[in-house]
Short mmCIF file of N, CA and C in Angstrom, two decimals:
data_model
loop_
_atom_site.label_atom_id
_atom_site.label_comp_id
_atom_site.label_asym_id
_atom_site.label_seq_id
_atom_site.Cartn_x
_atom_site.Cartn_y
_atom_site.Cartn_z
N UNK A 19 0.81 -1.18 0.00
CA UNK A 19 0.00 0.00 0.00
C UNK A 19 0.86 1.26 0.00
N UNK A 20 1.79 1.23 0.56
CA UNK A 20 2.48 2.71 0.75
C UNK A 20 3.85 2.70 -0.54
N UNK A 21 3.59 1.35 -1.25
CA UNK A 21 4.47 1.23 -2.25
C UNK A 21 3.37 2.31 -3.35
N UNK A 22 1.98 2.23 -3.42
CA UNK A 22 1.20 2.89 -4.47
C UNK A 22 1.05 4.47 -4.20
N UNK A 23 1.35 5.03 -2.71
CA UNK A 23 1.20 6.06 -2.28
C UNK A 23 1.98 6.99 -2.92
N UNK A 24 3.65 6.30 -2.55
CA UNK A 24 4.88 6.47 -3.21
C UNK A 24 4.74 7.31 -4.81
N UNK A 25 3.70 6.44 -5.55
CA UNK A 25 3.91 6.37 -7.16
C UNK A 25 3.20 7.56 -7.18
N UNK A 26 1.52 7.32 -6.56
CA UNK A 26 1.03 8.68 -6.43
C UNK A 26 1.39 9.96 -6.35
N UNK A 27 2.02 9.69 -5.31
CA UNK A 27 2.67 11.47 -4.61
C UNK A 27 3.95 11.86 -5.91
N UNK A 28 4.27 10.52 -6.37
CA UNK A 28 5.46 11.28 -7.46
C UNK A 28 4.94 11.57 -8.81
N UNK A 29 3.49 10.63 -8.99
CA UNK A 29 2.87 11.10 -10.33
C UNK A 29 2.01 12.34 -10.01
N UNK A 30 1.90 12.58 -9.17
CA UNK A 30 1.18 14.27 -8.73
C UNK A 30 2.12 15.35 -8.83
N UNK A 31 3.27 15.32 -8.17
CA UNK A 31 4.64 16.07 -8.18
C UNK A 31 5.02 16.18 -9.88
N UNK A 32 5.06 14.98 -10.85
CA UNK A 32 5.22 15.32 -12.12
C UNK A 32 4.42 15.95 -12.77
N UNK A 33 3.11 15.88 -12.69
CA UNK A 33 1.84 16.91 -13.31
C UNK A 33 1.78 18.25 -12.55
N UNK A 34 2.22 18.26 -11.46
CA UNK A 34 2.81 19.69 -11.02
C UNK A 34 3.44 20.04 -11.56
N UNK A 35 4.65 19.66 -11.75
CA UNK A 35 5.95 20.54 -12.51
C UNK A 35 5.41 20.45 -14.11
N UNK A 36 5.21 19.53 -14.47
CA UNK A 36 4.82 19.43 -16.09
C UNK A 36 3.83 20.47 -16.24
N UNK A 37 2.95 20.86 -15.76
CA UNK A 37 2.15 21.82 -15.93
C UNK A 37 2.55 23.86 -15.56
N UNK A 38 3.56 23.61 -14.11
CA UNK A 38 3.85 24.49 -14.16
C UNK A 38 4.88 25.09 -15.12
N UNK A 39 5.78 23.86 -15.77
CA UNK A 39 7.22 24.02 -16.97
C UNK A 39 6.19 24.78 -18.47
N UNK A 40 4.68 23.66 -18.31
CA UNK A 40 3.94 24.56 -19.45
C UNK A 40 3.44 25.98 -19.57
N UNK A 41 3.19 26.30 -18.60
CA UNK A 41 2.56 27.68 -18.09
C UNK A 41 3.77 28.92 -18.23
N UNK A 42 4.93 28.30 -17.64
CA UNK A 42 6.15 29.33 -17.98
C UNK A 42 6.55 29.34 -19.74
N UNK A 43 6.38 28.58 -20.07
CA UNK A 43 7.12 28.55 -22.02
C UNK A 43 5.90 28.49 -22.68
N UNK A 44 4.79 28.67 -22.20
CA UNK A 44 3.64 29.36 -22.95
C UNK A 44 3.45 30.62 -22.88
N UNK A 45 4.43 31.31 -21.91
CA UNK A 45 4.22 32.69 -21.66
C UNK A 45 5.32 33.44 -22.16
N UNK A 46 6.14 32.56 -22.57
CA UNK A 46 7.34 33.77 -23.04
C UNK A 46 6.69 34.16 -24.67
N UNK A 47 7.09 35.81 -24.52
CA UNK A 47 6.94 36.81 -25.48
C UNK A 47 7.61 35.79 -26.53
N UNK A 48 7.57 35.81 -27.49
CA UNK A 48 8.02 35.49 -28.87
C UNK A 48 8.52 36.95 -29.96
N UNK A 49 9.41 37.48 -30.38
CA UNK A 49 9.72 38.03 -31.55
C UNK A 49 8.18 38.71 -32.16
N UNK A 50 7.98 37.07 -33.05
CA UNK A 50 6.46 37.72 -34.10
C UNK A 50 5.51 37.75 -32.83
N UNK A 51 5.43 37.94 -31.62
CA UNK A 51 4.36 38.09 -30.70
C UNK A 51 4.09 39.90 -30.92
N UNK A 52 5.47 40.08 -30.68
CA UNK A 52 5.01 41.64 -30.19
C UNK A 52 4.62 42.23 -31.66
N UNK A 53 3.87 43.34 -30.63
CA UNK A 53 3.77 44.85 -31.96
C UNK A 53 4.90 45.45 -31.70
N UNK A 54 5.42 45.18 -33.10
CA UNK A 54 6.40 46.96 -33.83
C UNK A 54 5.84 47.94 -33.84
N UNK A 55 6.49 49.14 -33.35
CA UNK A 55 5.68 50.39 -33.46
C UNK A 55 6.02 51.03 -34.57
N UNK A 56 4.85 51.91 -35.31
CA UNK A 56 5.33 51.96 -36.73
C UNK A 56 6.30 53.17 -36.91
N UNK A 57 7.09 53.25 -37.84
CA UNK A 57 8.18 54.13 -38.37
C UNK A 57 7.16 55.09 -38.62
N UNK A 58 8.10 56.29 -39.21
CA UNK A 58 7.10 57.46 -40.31
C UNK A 58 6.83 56.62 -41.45
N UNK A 59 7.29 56.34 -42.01
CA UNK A 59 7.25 55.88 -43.34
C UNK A 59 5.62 54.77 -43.35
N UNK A 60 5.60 54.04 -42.14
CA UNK A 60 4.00 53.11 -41.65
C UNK A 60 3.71 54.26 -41.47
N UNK A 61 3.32 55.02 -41.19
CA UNK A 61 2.27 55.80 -40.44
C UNK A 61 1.78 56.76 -41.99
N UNK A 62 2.92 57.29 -42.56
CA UNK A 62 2.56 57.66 -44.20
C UNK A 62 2.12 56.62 -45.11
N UNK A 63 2.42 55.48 -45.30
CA UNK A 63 1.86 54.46 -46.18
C UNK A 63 0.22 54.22 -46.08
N UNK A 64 0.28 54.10 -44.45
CA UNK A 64 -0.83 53.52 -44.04
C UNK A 64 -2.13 54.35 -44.19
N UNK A 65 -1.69 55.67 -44.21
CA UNK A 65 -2.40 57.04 -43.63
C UNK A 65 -3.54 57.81 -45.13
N UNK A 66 -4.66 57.52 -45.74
CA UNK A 66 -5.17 57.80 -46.58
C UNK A 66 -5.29 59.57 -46.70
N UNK A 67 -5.27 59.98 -44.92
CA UNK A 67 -5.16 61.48 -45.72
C UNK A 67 -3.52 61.66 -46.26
N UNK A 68 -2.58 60.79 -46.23
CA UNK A 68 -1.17 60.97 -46.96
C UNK A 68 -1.04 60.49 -47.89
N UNK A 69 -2.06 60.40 -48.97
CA UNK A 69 -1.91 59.85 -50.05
C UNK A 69 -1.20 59.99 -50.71
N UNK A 70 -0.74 61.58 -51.08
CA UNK A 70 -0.60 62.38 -51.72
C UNK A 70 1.20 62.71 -51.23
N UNK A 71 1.27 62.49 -50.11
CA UNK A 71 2.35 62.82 -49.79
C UNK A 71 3.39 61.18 -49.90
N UNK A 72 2.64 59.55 -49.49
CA UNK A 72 2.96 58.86 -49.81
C UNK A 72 3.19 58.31 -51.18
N UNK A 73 2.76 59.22 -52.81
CA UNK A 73 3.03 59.19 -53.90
C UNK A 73 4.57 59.65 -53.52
N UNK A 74 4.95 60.97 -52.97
CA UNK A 74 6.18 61.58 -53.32
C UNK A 74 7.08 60.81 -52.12
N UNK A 75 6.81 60.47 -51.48
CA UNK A 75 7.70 59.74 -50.38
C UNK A 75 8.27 58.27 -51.29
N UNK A 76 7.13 57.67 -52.01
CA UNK A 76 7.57 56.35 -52.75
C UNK A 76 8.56 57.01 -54.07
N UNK A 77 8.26 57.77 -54.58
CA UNK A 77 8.93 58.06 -56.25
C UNK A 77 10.65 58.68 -55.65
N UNK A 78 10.46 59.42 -54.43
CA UNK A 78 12.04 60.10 -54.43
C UNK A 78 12.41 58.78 -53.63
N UNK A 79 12.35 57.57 -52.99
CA UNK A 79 13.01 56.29 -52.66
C UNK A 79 13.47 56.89 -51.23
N UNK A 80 12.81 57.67 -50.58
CA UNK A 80 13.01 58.30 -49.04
C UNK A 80 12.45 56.89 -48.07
N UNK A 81 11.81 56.14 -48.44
CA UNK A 81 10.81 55.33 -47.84
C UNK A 81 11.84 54.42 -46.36
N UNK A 82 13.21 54.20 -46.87
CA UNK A 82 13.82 53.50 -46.07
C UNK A 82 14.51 54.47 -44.82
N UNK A 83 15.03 56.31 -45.60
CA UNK A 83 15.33 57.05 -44.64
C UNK A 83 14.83 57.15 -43.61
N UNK A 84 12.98 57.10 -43.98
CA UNK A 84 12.25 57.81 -43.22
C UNK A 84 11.69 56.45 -42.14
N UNK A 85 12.02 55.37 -41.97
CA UNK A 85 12.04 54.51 -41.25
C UNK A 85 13.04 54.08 -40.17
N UNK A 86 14.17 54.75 -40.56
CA UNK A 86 15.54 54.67 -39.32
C UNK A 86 16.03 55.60 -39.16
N UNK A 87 16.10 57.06 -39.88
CA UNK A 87 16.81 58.30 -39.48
C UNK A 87 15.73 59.02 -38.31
N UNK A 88 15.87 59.89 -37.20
CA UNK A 88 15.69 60.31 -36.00
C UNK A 88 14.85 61.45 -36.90
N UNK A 89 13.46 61.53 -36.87
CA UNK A 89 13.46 62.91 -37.51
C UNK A 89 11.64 63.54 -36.72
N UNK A 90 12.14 64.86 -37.10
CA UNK A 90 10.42 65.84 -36.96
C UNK A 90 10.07 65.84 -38.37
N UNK A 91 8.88 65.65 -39.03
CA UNK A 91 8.39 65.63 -39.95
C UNK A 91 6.87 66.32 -40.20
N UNK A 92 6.93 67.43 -40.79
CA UNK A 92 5.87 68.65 -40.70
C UNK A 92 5.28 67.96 -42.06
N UNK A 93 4.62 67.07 -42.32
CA UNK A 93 3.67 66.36 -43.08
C UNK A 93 2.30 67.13 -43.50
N UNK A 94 2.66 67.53 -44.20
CA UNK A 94 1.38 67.96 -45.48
C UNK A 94 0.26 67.11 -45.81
N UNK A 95 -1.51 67.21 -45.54
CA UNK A 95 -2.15 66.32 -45.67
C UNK A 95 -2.55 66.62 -47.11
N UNK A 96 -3.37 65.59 -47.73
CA UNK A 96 -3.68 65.73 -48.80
C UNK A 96 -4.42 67.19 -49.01
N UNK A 97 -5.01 67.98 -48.24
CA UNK A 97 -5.96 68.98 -48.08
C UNK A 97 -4.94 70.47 -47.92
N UNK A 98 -3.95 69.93 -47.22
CA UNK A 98 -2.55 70.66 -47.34
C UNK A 98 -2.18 70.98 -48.67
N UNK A 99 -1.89 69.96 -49.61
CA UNK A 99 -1.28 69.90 -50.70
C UNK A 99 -2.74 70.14 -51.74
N UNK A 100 -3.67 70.39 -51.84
CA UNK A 100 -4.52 70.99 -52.21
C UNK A 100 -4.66 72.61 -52.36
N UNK A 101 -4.90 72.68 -50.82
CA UNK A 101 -4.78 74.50 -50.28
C UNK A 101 -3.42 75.06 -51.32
N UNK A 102 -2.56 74.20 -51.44
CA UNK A 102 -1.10 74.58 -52.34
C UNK A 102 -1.46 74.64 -53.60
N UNK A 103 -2.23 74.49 -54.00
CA UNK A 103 -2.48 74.19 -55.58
C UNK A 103 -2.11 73.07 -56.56
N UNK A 104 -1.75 72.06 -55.56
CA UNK A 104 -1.21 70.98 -55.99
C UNK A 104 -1.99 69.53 -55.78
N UNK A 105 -2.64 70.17 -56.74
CA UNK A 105 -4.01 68.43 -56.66
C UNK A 105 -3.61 67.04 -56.97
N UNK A 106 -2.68 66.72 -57.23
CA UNK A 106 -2.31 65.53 -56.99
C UNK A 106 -0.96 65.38 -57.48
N UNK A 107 -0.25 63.77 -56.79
CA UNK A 107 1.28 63.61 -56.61
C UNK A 107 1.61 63.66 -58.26
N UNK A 108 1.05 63.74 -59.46
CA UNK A 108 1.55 63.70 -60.36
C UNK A 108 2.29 64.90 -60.87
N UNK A 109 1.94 66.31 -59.92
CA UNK A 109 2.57 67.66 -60.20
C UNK A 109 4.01 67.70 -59.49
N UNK A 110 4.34 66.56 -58.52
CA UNK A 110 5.45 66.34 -57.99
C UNK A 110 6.43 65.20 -58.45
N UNK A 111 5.59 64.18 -58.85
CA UNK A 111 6.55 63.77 -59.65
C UNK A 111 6.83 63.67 -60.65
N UNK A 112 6.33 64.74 -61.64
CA UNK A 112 6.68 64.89 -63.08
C UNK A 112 7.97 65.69 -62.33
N UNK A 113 8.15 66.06 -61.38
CA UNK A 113 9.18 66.93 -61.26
C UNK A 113 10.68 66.19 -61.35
N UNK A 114 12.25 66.53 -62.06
CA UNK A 114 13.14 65.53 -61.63
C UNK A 114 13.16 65.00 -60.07
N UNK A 115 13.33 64.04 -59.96
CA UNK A 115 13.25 62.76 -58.70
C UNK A 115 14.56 63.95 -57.57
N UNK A 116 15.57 64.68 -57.71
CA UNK A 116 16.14 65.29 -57.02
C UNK A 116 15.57 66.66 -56.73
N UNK A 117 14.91 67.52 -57.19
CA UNK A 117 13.53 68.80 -57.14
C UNK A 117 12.52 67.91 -56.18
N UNK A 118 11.83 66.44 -56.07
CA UNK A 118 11.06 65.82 -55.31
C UNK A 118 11.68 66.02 -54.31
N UNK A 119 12.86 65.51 -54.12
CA UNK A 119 14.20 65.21 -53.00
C UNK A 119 13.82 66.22 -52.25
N UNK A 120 14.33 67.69 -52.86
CA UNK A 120 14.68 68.75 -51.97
C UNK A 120 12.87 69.17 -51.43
N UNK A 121 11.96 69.05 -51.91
CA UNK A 121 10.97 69.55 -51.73
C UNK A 121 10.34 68.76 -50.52
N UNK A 122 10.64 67.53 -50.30
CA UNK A 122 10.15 66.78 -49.53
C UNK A 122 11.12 66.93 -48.47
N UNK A 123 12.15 67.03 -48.18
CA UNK A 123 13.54 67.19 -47.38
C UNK A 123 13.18 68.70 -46.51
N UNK A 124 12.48 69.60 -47.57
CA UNK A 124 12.11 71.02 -46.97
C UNK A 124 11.02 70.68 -45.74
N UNK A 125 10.05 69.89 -45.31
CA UNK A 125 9.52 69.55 -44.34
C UNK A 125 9.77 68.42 -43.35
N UNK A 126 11.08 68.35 -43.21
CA UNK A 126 12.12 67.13 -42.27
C UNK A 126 13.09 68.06 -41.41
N UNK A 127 12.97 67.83 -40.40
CA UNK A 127 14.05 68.00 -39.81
C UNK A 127 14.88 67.12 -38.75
N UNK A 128 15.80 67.24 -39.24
CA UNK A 128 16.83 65.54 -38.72
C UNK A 128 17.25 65.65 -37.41
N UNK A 129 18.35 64.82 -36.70
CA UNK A 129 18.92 64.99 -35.63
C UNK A 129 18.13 64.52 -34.22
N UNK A 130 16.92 65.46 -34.14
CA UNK A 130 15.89 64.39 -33.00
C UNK A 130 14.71 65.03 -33.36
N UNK A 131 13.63 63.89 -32.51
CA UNK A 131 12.32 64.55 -32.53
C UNK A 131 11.71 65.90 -31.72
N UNK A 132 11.22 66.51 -32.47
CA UNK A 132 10.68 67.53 -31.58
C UNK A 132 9.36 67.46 -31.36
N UNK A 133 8.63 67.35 -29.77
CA UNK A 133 7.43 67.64 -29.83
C UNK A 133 7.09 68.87 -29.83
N UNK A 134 5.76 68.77 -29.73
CA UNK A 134 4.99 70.01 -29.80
C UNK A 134 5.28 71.46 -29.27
N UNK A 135 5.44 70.86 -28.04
CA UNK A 135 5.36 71.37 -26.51
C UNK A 135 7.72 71.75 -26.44
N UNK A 136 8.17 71.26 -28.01
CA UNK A 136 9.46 71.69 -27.82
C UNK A 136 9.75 72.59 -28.92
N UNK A 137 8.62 73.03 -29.94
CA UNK A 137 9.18 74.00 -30.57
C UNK A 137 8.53 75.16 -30.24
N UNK A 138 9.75 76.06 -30.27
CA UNK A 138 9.83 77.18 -29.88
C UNK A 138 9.81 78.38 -31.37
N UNK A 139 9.29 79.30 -30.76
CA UNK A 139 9.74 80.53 -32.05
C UNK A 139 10.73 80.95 -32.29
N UNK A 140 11.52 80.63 -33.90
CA UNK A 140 12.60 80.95 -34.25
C UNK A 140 12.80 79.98 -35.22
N UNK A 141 13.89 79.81 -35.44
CA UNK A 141 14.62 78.62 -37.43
C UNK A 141 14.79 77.81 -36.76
N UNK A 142 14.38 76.47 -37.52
CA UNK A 142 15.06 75.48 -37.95
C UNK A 142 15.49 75.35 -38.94
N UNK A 143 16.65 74.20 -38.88
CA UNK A 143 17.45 73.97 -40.68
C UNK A 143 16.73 72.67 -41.08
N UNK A 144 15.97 72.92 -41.85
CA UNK A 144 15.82 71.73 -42.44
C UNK A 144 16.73 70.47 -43.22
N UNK A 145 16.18 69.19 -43.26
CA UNK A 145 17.18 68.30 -44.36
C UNK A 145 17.35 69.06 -45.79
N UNK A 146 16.71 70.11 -46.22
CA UNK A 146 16.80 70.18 -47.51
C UNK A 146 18.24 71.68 -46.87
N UNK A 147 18.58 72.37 -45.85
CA UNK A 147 18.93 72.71 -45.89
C UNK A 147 18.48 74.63 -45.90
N UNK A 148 17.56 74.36 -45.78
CA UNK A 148 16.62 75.69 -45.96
C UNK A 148 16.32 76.13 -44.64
N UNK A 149 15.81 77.21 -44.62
CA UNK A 149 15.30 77.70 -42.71
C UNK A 149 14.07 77.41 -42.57
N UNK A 150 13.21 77.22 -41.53
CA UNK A 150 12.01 76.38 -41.56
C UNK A 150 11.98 77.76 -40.34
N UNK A 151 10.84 78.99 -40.30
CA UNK A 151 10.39 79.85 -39.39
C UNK A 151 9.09 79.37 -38.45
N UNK A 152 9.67 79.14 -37.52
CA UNK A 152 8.31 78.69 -36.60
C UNK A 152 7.74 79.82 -35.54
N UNK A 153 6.78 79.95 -35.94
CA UNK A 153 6.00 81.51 -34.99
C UNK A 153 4.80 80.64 -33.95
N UNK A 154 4.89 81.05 -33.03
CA UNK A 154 3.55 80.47 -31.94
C UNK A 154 2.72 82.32 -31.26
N UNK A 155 1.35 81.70 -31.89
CA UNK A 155 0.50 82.79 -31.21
C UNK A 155 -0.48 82.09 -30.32
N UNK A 156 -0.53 82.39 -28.76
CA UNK A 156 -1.22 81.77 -28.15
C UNK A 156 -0.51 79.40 -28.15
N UNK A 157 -1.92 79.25 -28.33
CA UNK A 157 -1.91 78.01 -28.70
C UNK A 157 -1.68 77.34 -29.83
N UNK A 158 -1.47 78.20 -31.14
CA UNK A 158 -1.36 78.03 -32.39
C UNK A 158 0.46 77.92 -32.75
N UNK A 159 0.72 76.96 -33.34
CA UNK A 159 2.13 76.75 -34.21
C UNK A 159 1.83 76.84 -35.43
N UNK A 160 3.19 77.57 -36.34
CA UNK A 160 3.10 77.53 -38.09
C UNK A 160 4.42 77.22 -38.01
N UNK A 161 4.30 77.13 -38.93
CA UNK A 161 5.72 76.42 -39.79
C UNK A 161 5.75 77.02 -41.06
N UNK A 162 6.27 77.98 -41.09
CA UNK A 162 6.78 78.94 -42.46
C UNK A 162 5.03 79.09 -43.01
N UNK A 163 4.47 79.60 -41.96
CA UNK A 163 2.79 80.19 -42.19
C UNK A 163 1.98 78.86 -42.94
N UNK A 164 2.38 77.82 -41.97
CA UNK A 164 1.68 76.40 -42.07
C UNK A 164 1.59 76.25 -40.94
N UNK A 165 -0.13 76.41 -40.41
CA UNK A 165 -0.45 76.09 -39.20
C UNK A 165 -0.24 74.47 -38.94
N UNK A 166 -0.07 73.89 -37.92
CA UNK A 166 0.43 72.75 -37.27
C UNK A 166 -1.17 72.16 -36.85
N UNK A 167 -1.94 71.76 -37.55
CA UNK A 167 -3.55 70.87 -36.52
C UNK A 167 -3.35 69.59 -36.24
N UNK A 168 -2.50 68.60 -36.64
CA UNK A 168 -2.47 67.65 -35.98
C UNK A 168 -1.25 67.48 -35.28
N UNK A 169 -0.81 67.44 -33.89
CA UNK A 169 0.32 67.65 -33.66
C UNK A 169 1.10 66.07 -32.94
N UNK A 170 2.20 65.77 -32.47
CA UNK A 170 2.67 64.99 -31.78
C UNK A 170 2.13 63.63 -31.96
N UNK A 171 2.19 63.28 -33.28
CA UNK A 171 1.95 61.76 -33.96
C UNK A 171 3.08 61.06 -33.59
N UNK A 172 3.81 60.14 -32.62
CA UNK A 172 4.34 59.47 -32.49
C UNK A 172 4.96 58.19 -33.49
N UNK A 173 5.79 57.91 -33.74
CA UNK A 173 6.49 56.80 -34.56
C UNK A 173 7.55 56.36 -33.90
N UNK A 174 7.83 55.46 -34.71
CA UNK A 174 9.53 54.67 -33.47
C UNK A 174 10.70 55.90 -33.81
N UNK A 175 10.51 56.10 -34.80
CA UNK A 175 11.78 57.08 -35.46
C UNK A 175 11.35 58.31 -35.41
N UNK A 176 10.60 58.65 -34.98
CA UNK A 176 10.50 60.71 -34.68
C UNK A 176 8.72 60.94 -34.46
N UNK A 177 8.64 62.00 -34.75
CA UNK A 177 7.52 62.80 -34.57
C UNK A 177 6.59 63.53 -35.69
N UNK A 178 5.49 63.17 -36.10
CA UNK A 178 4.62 63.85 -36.91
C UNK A 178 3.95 65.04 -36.70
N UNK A 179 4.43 66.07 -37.18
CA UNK A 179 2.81 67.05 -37.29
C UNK A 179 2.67 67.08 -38.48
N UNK A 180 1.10 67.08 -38.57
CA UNK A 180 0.39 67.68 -39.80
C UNK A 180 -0.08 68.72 -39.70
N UNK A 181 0.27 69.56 -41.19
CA UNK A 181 0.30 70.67 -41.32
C UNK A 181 -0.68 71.06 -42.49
N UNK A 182 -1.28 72.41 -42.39
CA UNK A 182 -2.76 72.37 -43.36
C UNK A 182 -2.06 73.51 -44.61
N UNK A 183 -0.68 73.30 -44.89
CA UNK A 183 0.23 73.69 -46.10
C UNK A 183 0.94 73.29 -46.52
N UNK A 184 1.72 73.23 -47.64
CA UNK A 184 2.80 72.79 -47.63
C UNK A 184 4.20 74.22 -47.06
N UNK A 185 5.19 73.31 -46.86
CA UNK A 185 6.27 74.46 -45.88
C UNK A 185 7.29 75.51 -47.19
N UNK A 186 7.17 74.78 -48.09
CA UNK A 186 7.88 75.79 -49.40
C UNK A 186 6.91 75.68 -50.74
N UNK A 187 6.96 76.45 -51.52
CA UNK A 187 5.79 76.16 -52.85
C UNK A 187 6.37 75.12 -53.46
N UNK A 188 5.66 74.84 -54.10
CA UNK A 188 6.49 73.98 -55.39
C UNK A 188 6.91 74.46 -56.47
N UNK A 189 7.99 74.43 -57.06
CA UNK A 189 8.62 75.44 -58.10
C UNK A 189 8.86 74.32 -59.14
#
């Protein structure tokens, strides 16, 4: 009798541990478990009011910059690039692919993200190399007299605002 007790108490002790060994390696995170948080470049692909801006992001081949370089990105919505006179990505990319470059580069600014609540009135240099004038009245931000309405869009790689202009004309 205490020979079957024996077997018991050790076949109970194994469905203990066997169950608790399952419970731990059913719980570890996996790689493809987690969410990636999206780059700029997801958040423009994905983004239907960036239609317009994801035409010129795909044709100048920025798509990979804008996924690992550190950046603020003053993003033009389609309604943006409208108000501009520029009804669709075909007025940008008939343009040479380096005129796309600089035009799209004119609303980036590299080095780190800036939120909302960190720009201040005065220049930035943009990637294209140009001065980017930021004025705050009250609660209101522009960006070279492009008000800022959607502000502090988060991505893994920097910061979105959308802006209801574009930040230089198109020439």
């Amino acid at each position: 009798m205490k020979k079957y007790g024996a077997v018991r108490l050790g076949g109970a002790f194994f469905l203990v541990m066997a169950l608790f060994s399952m419970t731990m390696v059913s719980c570890q995170e996996k790689d493809e478990d987690r969410v990636k948080p999206k780059t700029i470049t997801d958040v423009i692909l994905e983004n239907e009011q960036f239609s317009i801006l994801r035409d010129v992001v795909l044709y100048t081949g920025m798509k990979d910059a804008l996924r690992t370089t550190e950046l603020t990105f003053f993003a033009p919505s389609n309604a943006a690039f409208l108000r501009a006179n520029i009804l669709g990505s075909s007025a940008i990319t008939a343009l040479p692919k380096d005129s796309a470059m600089l035009f799209l580069k004119s609303h980036l600014v590299g080095a780190n993200a800036l939120e909302f609540k960190q720009l201040a009135a005065g220049k930035l240099k943009s990637l294209a190399g140009r001065e980017i004038f930021i004025t705050k009245i009250d609660s209101t931000v522009s960006v070279n007299a492009a008000k800022i309405i959607i502000h502090d869009v988060n991505a893994d790689n920097g910061v979105i605002h959308v802006i209801d202009n574009v930040v230089v004309p198109l020439r």
